[in-house]
Tab-separated table of C-alpha atoms in Angstrom:
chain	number	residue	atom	x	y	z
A	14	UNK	CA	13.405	-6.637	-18.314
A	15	UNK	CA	11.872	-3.212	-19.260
A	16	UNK	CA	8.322	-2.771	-17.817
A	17	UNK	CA	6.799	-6.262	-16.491
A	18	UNK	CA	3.521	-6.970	-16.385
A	19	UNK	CA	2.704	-6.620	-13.121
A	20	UNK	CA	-0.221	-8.802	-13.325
A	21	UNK	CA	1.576	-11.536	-14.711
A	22	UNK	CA	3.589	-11.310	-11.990
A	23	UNK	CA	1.212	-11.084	-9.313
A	24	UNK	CA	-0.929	-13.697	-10.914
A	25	UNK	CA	2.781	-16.021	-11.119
A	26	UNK	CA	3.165	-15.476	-7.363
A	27	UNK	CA	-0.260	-16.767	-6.722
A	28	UNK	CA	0.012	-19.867	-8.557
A	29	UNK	CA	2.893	-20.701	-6.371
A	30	UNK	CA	1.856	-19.723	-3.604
A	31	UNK	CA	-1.515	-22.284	-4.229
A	32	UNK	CA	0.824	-25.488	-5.031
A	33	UNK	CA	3.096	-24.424	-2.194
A	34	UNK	CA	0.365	-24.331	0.477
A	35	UNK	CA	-1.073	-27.792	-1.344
A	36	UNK	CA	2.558	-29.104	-1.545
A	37	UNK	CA	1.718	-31.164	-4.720
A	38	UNK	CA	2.003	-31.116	-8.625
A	39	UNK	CA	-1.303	-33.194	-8.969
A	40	UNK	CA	-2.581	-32.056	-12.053
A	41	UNK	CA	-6.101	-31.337	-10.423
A	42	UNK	CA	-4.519	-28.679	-8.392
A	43	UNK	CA	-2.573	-27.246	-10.722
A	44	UNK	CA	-5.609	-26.784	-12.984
A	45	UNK	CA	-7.588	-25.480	-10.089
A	46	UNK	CA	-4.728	-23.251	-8.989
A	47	UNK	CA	-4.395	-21.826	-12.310
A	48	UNK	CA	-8.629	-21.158	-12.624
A	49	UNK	CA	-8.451	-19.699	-9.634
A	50	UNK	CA	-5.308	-17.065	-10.167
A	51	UNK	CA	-6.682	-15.906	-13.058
A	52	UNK	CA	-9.591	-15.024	-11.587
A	53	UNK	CA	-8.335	-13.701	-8.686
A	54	UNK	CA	-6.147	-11.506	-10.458
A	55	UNK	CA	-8.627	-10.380	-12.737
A	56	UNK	CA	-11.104	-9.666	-10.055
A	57	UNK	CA	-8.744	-7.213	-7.672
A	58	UNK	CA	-7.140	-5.445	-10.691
A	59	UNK	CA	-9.600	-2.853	-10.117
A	60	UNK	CA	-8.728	-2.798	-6.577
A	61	UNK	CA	-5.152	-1.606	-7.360
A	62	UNK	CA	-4.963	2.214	-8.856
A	63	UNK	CA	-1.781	2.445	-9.811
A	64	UNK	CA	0.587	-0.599	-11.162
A	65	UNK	CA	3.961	-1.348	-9.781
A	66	UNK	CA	6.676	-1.394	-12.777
A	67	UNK	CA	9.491	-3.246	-11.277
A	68	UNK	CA	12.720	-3.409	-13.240
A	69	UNK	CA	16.511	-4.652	-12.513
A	70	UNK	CA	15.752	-7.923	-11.012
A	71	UNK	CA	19.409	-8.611	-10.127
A	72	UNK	CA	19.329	-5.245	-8.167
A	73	UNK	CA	16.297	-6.308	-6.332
A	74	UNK	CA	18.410	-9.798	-5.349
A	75	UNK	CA	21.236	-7.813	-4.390
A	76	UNK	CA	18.839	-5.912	-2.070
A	77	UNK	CA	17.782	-8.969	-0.647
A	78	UNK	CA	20.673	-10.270	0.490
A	79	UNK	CA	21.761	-6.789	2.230
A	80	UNK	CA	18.543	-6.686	3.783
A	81	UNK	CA	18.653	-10.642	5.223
A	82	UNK	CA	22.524	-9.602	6.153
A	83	UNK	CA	21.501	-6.474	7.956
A	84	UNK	CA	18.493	-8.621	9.674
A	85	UNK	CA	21.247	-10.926	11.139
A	86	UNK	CA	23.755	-8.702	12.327
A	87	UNK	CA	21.406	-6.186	14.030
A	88	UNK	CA	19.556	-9.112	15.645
A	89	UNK	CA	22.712	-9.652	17.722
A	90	UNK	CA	23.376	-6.125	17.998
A	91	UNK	CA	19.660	-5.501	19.798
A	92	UNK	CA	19.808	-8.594	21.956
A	93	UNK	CA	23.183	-7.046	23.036
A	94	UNK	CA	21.167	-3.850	23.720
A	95	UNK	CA	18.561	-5.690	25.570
A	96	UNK	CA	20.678	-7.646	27.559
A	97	UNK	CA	23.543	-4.550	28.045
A	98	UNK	CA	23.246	-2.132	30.923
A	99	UNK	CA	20.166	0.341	31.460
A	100	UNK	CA	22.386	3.121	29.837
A	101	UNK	CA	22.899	1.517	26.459
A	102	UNK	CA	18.985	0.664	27.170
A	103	UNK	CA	17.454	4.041	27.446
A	104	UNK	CA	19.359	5.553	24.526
A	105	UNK	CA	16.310	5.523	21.976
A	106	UNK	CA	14.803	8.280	20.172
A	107	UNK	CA	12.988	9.357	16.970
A	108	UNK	CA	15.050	10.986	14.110
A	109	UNK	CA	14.247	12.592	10.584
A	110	UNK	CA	15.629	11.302	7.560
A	111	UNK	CA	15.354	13.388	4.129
A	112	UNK	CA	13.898	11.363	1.348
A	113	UNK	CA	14.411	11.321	-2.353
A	114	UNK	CA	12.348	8.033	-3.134
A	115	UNK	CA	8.844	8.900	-4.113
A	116	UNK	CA	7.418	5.659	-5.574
A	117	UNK	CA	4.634	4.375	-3.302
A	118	UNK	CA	5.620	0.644	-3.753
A	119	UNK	CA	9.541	1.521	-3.588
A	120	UNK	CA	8.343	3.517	0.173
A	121	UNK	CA	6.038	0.275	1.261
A	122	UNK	CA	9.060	-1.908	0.401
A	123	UNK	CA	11.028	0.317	2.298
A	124	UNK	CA	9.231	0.872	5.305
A	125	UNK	CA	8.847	-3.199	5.246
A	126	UNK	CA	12.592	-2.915	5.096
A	127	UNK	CA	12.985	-0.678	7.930
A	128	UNK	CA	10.511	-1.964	10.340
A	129	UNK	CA	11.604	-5.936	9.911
A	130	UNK	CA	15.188	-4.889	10.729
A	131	UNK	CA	15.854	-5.035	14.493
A	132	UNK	CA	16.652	-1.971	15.992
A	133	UNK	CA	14.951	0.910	13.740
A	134	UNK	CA	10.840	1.352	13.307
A	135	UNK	CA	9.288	2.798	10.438
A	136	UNK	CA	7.245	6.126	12.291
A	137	UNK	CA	5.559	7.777	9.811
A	138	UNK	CA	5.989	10.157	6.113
A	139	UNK	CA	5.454	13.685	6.068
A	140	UNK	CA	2.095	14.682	4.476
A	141	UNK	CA	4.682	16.130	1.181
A	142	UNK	CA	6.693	12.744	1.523
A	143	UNK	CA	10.129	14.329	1.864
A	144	UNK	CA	11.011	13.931	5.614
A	145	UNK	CA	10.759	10.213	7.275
A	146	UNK	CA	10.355	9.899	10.753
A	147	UNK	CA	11.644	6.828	12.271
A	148	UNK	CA	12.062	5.719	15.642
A	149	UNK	CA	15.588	3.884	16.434
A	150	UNK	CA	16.582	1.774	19.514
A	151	UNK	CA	20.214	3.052	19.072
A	152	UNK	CA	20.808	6.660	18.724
A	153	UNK	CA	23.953	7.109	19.021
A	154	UNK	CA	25.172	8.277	15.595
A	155	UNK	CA	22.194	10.343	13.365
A	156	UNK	CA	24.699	10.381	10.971
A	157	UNK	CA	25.485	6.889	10.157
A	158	UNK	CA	21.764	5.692	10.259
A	159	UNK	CA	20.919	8.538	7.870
A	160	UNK	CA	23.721	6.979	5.231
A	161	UNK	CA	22.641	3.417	6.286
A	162	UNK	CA	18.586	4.020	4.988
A	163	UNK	CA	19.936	6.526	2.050
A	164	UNK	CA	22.530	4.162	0.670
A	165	UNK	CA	21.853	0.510	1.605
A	166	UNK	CA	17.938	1.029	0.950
A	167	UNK	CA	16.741	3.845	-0.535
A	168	UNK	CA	19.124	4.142	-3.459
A	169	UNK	CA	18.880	-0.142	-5.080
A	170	UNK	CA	15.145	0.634	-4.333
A	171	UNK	CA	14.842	4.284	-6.896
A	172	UNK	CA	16.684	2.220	-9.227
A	173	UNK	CA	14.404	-0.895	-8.964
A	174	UNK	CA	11.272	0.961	-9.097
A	175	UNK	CA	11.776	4.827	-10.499
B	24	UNK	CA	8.847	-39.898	18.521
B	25	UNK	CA	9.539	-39.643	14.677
B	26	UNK	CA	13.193	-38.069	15.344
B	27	UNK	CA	14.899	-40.762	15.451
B	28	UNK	CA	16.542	-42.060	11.851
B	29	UNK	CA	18.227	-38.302	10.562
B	30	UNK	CA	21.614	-38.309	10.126
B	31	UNK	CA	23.806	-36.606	12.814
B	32	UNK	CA	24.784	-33.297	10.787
B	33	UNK	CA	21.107	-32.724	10.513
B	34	UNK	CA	20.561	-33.519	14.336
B	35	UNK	CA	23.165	-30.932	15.286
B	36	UNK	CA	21.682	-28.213	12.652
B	37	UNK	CA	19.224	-28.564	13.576
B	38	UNK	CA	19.415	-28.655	17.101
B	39	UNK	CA	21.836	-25.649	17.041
B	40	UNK	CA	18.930	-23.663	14.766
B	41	UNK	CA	16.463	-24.137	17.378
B	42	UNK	CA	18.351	-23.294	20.266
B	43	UNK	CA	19.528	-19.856	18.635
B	44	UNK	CA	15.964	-18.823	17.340
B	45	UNK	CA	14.626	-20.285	20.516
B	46	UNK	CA	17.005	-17.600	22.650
B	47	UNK	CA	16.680	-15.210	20.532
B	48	UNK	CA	13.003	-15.344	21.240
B	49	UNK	CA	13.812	-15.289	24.431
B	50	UNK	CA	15.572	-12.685	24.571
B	51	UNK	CA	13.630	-10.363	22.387
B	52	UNK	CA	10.810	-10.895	24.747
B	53	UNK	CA	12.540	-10.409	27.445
B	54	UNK	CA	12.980	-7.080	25.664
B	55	UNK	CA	9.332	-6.663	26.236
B	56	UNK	CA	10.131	-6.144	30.177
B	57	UNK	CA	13.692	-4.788	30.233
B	58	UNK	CA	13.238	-1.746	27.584
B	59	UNK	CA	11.969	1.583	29.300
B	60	UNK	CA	9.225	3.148	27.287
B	61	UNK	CA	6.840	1.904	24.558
B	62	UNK	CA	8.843	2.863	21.603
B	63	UNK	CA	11.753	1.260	22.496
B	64	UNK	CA	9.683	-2.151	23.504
B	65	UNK	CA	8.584	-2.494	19.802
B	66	UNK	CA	12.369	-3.429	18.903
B	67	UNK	CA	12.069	-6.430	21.160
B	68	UNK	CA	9.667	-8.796	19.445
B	69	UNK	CA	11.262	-7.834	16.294
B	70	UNK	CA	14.059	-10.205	17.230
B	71	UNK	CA	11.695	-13.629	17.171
B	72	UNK	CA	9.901	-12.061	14.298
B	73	UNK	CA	13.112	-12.277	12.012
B	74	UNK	CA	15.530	-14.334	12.811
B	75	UNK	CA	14.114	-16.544	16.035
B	76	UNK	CA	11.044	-17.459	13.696
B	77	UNK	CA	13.291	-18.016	10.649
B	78	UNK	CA	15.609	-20.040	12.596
B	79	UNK	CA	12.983	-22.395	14.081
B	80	UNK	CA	11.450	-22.523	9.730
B	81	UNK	CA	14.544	-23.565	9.161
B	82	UNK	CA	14.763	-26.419	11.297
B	83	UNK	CA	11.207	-27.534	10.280
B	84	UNK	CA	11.994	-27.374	6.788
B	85	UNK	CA	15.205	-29.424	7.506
B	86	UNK	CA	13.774	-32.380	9.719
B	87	UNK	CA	10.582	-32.416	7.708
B	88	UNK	CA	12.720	-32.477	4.209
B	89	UNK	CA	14.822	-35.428	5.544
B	90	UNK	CA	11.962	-37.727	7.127
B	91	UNK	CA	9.891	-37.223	4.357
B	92	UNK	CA	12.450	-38.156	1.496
B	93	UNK	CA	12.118	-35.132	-0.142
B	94	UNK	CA	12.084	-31.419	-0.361
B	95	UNK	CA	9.269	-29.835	1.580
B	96	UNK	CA	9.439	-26.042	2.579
B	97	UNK	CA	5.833	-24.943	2.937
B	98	UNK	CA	7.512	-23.512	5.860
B	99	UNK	CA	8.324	-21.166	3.442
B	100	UNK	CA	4.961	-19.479	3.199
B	101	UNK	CA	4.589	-18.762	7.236
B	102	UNK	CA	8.201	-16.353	6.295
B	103	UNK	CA	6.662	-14.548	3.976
B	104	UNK	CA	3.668	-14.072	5.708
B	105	UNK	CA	5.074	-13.108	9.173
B	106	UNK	CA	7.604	-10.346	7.091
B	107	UNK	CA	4.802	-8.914	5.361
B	108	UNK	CA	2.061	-8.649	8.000
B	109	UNK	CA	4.702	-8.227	11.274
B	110	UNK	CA	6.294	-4.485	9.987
B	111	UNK	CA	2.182	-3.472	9.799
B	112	UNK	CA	1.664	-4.389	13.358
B	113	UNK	CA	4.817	-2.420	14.324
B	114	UNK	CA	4.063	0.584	12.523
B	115	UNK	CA	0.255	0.733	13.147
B	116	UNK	CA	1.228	0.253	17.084
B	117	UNK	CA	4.273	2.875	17.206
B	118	UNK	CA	1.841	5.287	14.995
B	119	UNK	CA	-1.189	4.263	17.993
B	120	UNK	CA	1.271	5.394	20.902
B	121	UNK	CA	2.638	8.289	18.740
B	122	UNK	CA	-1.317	9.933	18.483
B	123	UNK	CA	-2.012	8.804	21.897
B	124	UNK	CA	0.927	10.226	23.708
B	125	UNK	CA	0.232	13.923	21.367
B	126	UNK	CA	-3.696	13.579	22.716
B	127	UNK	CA	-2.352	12.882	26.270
B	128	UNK	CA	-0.138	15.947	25.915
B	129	UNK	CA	-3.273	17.957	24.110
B	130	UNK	CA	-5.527	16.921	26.731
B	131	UNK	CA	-3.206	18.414	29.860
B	132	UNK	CA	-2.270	21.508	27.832
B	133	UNK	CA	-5.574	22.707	27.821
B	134	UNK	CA	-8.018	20.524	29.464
B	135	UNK	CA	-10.955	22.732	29.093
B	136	UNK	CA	-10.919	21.413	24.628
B	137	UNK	CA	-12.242	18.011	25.959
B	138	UNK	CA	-15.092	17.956	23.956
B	139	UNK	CA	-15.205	14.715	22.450
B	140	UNK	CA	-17.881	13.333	24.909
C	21	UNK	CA	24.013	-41.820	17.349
C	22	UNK	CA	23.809	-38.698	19.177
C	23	UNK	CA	20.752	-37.491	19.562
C	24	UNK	CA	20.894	-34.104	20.399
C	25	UNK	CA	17.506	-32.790	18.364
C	26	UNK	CA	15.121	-34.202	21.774
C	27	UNK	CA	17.118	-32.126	24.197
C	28	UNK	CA	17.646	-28.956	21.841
C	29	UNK	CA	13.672	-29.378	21.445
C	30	UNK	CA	12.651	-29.785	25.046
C	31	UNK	CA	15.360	-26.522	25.560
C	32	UNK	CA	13.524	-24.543	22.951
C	33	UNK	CA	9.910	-25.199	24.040
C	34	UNK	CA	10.730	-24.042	27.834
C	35	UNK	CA	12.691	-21.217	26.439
C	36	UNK	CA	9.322	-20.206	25.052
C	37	UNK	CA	7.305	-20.588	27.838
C	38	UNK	CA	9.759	-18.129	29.420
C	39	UNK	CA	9.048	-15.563	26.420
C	40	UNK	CA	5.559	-16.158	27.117
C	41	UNK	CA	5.854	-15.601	30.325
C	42	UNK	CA	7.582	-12.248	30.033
C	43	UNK	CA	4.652	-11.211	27.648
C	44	UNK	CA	1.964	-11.944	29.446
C	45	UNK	CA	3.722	-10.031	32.581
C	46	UNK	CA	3.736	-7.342	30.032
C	47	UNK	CA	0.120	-7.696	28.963
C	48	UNK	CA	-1.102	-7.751	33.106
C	49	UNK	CA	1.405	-4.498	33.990
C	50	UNK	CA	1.472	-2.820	30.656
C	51	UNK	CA	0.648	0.840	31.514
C	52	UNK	CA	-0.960	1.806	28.148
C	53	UNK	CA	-2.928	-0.176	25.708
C	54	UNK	CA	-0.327	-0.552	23.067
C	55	UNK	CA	2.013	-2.022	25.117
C	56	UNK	CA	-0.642	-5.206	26.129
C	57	UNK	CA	-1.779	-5.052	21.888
C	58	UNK	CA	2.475	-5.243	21.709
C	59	UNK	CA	2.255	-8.127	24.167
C	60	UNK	CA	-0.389	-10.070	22.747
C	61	UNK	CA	1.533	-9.995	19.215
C	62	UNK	CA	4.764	-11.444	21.058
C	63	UNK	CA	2.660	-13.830	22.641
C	64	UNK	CA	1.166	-15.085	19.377
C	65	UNK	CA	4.695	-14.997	17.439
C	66	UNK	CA	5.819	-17.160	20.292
C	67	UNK	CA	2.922	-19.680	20.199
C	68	UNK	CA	3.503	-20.330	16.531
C	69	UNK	CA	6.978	-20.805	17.299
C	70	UNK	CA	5.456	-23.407	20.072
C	71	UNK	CA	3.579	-25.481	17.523
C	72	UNK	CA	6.286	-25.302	14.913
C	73	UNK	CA	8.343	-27.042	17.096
C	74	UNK	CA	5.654	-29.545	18.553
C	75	UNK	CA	6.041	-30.302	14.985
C	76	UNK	CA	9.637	-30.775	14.339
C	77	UNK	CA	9.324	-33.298	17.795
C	78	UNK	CA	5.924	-35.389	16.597
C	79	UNK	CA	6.633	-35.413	12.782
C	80	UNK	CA	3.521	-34.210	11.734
C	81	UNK	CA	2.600	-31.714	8.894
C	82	UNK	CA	-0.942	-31.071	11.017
C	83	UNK	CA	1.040	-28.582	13.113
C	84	UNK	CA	2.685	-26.240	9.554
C	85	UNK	CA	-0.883	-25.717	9.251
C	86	UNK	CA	-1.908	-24.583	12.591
C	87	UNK	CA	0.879	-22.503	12.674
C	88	UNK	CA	-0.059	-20.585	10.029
C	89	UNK	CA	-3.530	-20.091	10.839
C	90	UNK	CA	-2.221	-18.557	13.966
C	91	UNK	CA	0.519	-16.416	12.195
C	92	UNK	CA	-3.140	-15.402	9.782
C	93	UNK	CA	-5.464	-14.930	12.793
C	94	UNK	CA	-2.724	-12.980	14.771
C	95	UNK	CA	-2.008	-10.521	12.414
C	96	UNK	CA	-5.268	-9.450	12.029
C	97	UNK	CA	-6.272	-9.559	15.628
C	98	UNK	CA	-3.050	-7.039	16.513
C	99	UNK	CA	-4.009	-5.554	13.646
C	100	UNK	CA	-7.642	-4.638	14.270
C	101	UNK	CA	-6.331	-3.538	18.310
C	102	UNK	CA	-4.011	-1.695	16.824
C	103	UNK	CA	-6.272	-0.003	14.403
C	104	UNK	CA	-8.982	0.456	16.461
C	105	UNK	CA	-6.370	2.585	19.230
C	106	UNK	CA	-5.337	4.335	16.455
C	107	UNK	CA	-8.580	5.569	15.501
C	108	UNK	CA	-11.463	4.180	17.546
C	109	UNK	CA	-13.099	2.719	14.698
C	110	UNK	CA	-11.585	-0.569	13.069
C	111	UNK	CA	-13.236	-0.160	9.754
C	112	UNK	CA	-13.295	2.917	8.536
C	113	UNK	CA	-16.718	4.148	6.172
């Protein structure tokens, strides 16, 4: 699994995304589809400077399923905030979280990560990337948010992509 | 009215899958008027984002699977869409009211370093 | 047969004109212009939600796809706002 072709990849994802949004295996469209990757894929590769190498596939599944389970339980958790008393409301603030990931595709996943789970906002890298702002809607414990983003997230994602 | 002929543990997945993203919706834009300041409001849309929009895909892909015979789940492609492009809008917004707010601040702490027009 | 789907449906769709509601009360008041560009993101979230479900109720595929030409066009509308408070310029030389 050492080392995919990223393109391959990227051009894989296309294709399925093209008979997805036609919703067919006519073999017109999947001729088509295929023309068309290619040449999409061939024609942005200049666009992207630097390739993502993606590696441990099973780690990036595990990931997955932590994330969709974290997206569920703090959905219930923030529409218990939102519908809780104006205390547990206006207990939001921004905190800074030290960071050891230095990937570029491993931080956009993350900050994906952290912005699409209820509850905590990706705010911003420092300019040396080793402090992460980001904002959360319950600040209660620094502590256990800081082990939540190093250990949930940030560690499967330096082994999937460093 | 095509909802008619599904069986009746479809019906009530269904029906319990849009109620629950439908709330959560709801509730997460309800968030949009309850929350304080601007940084806490982002966390309320969030809510239909994930889960109320993937509960009401769900659903779709359900009904739309059974009355068509078949397995259909382009709904598939709005998901990936909306968590690619939603976590942009959230950070380019909280980063907007983040530059604002220091400017705002900038601007009263010495008001006389308006130069900018 | 117990249909509950037309009910749960008819529940969901007002449940989002009450969302919609809230964000458009949010777009009028809002007291800075990120909170209406906020607004008008919920608002479009919670019309593709709207359609989606149009579509569950009428059967037809029609609406996937008008769904998620709103879920393109919003993104890039909010966006652009969003951008363009962040910097005053949407595109950038």
């Amino acid at each position: 699994m050492k080392g995919w072709p990223s393109l391959t990849l990227f051009t894989a994802s296309l294709y399925g995304f093209w008979l997805l949004l036609n919703d067919t295996f006519a073999p017109g469209q999947m001729v088509l589809g295929l023309v068309l990757t290619i040449a999409v894929a061939l024609g942005t590769a200049a666009m992207r400077p630097l390739r993502a190498r993606p590696h441990h596939l099973f780690a990036a599944i595990r990931l997955l399923f932590v994330v969709v389970g974290d997206i569920i339980r703090s959905n219930f958790a923030v529409a218990g905030i939102i519908l809780g008393s104006v205390k547990r409301r206006s207990n939001s603030g921004f905190m800074k979280i030290p960071m050891d990931l230095r990937d570029p595709y491993g931080l956009a996943v993350l900050a994906c990560i952290i912005t699409a789970v209820p509850g905590t906002v990706w705010a911003g890298l420092s300019a040396d990337g080793r402090a992460l702002t980001i904002h959360v809607l319950d600040l209660q414990d620094e502590e256990a948010w800081v082990r939540t983003i190093k250990y949930r997230y940030e560690r499967p994602l330096m082994e999937i992509f460093e | 009215m095509s909802v008619e002929n599904i069986p009746a543990w479809a019906d009530l997945l269904a029906s319990s899958l849009l109620v629950l993203g439908s709330v959560l919706a709801l509730i997460g834009s309800a968030g949009l008027l309850r929350l304080p300041d601007l940084f806490s409001r982002i966390h309320g849309p969030t809510l239909g984002n994930t889960l109320g929009l993937g509960c009401v895909l769900l659903a779709s892909i359900l009904i739309a699977s059974i009355s068509a015979g078949r397995l259909v789940f382009q709904e598939i492609l709005i998901t990936l869409f909306v968590v690619a492009t939603s976590p942009l809008t959230a950070m380019l917004i909280i980063r907007a009211g983040m530059y604002r707010e220091r400017v705002d601040r900038g601007k009263k702490a010495t008001p006389q370093q308006d130069t900018m027009h | 047969m117990t249909a509950l789907l037309p009910w749960a449906i008819s529940f969901a769709l007002i449940a989002f004109a009450f969302a919609m509601i809230c964000a458009a009360i949010r777009l009028l008041r809002g007291p800075a212009a990120e909170d209406r560009v906020l607004a008008l993101d919920t608002l479009y979230v919670n019309s593709m939600m709207t359609v989606l479900t149009l579509g569950i109720q009428y059967g037809a595929r029609l609406y996937f796809d008008i769904a998620l030409l709103i879920a393109l066009f919003g993104f890039v509308g909010s966006a652009a706002m969003a951008k363009f408070l962040l910097r005053g310029e949407v595109i950038e030389p």
